[in-house]
Short mmCIF file of C-alpha atoms in Angstrom, two decimals:
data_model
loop_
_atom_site.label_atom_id
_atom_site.label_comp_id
_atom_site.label_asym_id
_atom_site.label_seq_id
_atom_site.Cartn_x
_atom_site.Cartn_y
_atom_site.Cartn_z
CA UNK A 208 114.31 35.44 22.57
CA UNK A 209 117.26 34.32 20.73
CA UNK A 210 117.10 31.62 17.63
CA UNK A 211 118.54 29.06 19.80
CA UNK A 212 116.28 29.44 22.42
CA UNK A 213 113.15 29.83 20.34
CA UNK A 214 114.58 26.30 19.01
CA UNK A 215 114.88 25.21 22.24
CA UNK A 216 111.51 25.91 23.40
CA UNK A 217 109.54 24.47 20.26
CA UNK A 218 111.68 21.27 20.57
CA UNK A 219 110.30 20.93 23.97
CA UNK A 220 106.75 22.02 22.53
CA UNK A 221 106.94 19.49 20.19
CA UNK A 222 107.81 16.78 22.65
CA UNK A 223 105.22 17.65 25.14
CA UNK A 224 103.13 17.32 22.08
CA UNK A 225 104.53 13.66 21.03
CA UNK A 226 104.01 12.61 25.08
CA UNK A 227 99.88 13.65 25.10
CA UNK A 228 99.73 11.50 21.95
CA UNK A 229 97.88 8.54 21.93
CA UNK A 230 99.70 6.52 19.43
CA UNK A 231 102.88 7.33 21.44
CA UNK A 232 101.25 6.86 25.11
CA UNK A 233 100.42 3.26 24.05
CA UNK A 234 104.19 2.03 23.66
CA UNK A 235 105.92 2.42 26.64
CA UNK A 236 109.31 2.50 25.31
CA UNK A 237 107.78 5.44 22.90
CA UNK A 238 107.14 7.31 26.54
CA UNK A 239 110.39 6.74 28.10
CA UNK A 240 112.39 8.24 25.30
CA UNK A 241 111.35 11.32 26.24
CA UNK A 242 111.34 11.21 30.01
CA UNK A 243 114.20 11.89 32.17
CA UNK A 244 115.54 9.07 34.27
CA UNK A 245 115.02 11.03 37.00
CA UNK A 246 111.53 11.81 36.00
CA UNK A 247 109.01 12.82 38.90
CA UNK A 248 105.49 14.27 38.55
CA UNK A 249 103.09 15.51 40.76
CA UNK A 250 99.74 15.13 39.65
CA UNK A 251 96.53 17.04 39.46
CA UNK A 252 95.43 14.68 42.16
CA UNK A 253 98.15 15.07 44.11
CA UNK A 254 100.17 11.94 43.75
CA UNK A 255 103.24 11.29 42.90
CA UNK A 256 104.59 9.52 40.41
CA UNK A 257 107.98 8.52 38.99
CA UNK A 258 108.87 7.14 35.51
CA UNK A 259 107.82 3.47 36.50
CA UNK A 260 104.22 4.66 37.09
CA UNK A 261 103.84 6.84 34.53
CA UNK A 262 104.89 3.90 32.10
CA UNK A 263 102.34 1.69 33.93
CA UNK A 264 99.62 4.59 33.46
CA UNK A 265 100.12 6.00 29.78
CA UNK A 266 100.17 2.12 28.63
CA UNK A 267 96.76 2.02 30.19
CA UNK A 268 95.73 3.70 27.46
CA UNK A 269 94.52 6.80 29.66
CA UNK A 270 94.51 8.93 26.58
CA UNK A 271 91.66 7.79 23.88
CA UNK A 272 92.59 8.08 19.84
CA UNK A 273 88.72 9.13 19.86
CA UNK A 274 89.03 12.02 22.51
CA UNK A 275 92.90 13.40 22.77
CA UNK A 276 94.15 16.06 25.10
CA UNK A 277 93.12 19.17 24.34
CA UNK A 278 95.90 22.01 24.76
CA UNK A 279 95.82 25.66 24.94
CA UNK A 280 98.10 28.53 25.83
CA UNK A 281 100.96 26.87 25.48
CA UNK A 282 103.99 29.00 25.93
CA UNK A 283 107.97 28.23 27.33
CA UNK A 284 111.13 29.59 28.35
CA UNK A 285 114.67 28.89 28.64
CA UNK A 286 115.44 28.86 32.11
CA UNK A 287 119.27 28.10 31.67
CA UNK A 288 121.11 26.18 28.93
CA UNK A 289 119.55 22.59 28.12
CA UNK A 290 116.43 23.82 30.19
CA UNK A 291 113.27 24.83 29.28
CA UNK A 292 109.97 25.65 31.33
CA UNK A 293 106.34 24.80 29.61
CA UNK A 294 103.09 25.89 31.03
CA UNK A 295 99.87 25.11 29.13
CA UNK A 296 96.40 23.99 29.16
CA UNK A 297 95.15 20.85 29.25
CA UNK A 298 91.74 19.50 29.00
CA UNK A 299 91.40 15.60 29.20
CA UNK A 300 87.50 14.74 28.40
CA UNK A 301 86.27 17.47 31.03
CA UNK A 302 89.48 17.21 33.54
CA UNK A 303 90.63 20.77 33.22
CA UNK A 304 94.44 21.04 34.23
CA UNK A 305 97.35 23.94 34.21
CA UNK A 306 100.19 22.24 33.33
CA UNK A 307 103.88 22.90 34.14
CA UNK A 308 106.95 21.23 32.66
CA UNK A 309 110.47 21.39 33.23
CA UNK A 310 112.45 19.81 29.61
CA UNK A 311 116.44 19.22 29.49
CA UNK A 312 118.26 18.42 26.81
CA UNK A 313 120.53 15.52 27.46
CA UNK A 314 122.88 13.07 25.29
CA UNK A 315 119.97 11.25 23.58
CA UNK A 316 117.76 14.34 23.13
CA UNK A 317 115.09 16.32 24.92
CA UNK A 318 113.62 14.71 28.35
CA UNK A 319 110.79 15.69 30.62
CA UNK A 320 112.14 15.92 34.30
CA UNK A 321 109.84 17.25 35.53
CA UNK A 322 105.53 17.65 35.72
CA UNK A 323 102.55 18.96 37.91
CA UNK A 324 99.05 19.60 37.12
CA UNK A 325 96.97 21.67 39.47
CA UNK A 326 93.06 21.14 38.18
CA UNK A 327 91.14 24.28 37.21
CA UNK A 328 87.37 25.24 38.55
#
């Protein structure tokens, strides 16, 4: 992997990071710097969510100061220019998740456009 791309992945890394925060998942506008306008997400449930929802959900305070995410195997790579691909572990107070993000850099910085979870046994 080249040095831009290894930059390019642990920017992503580190905004993944920033979005399973709790102190950021309380402030909505904290949440939608980082996603894409054209955000969409399908969950480990199966729904599907937009930006608007997602806002509406990570305000809810879904994510506990007391028991954060918990995230494994984390790796990524640049799919094309301004586009990286995340896949990690996730485990949310016993809700055991693969995760899969798609990242792209755009004018105001790194965005998440894209999300799905698919629960493990």
């Amino acid at each position: 992997m080249t040095d831009e791309s290894e930059r390019a992945v642990q920017a992503a890394i580190e905004a993944e990071l920033r979005l399973l925060d709790p102190e950021v998942r309380a402030f909505p506008a904290r949440v939608s710097e980082l996603l894409d306008p054209e955000f969409t997400e399908i969950g480990a449930s199966g729904r599907r969510w937009d930006a608007e929802s997602i806002l509406t959900v990570t305000s809810a305070g879904t994510v506990s100061p007391e028991s954060p995410v918990k995230v494994s195997d984390m790796s990524g790579a640049v799919l094309a220019p301004g586009v990286v691909h995340l896949t990690y572990f996730a485990d949310n107070q016993g809700r055991r998740a693969w995760r899969s993000s798609l990242w792209r850099l755009t004018e105001t910085g790194w965005r998440m456009y894209f999300h799905q979870g698919t629960l493990a046994s």
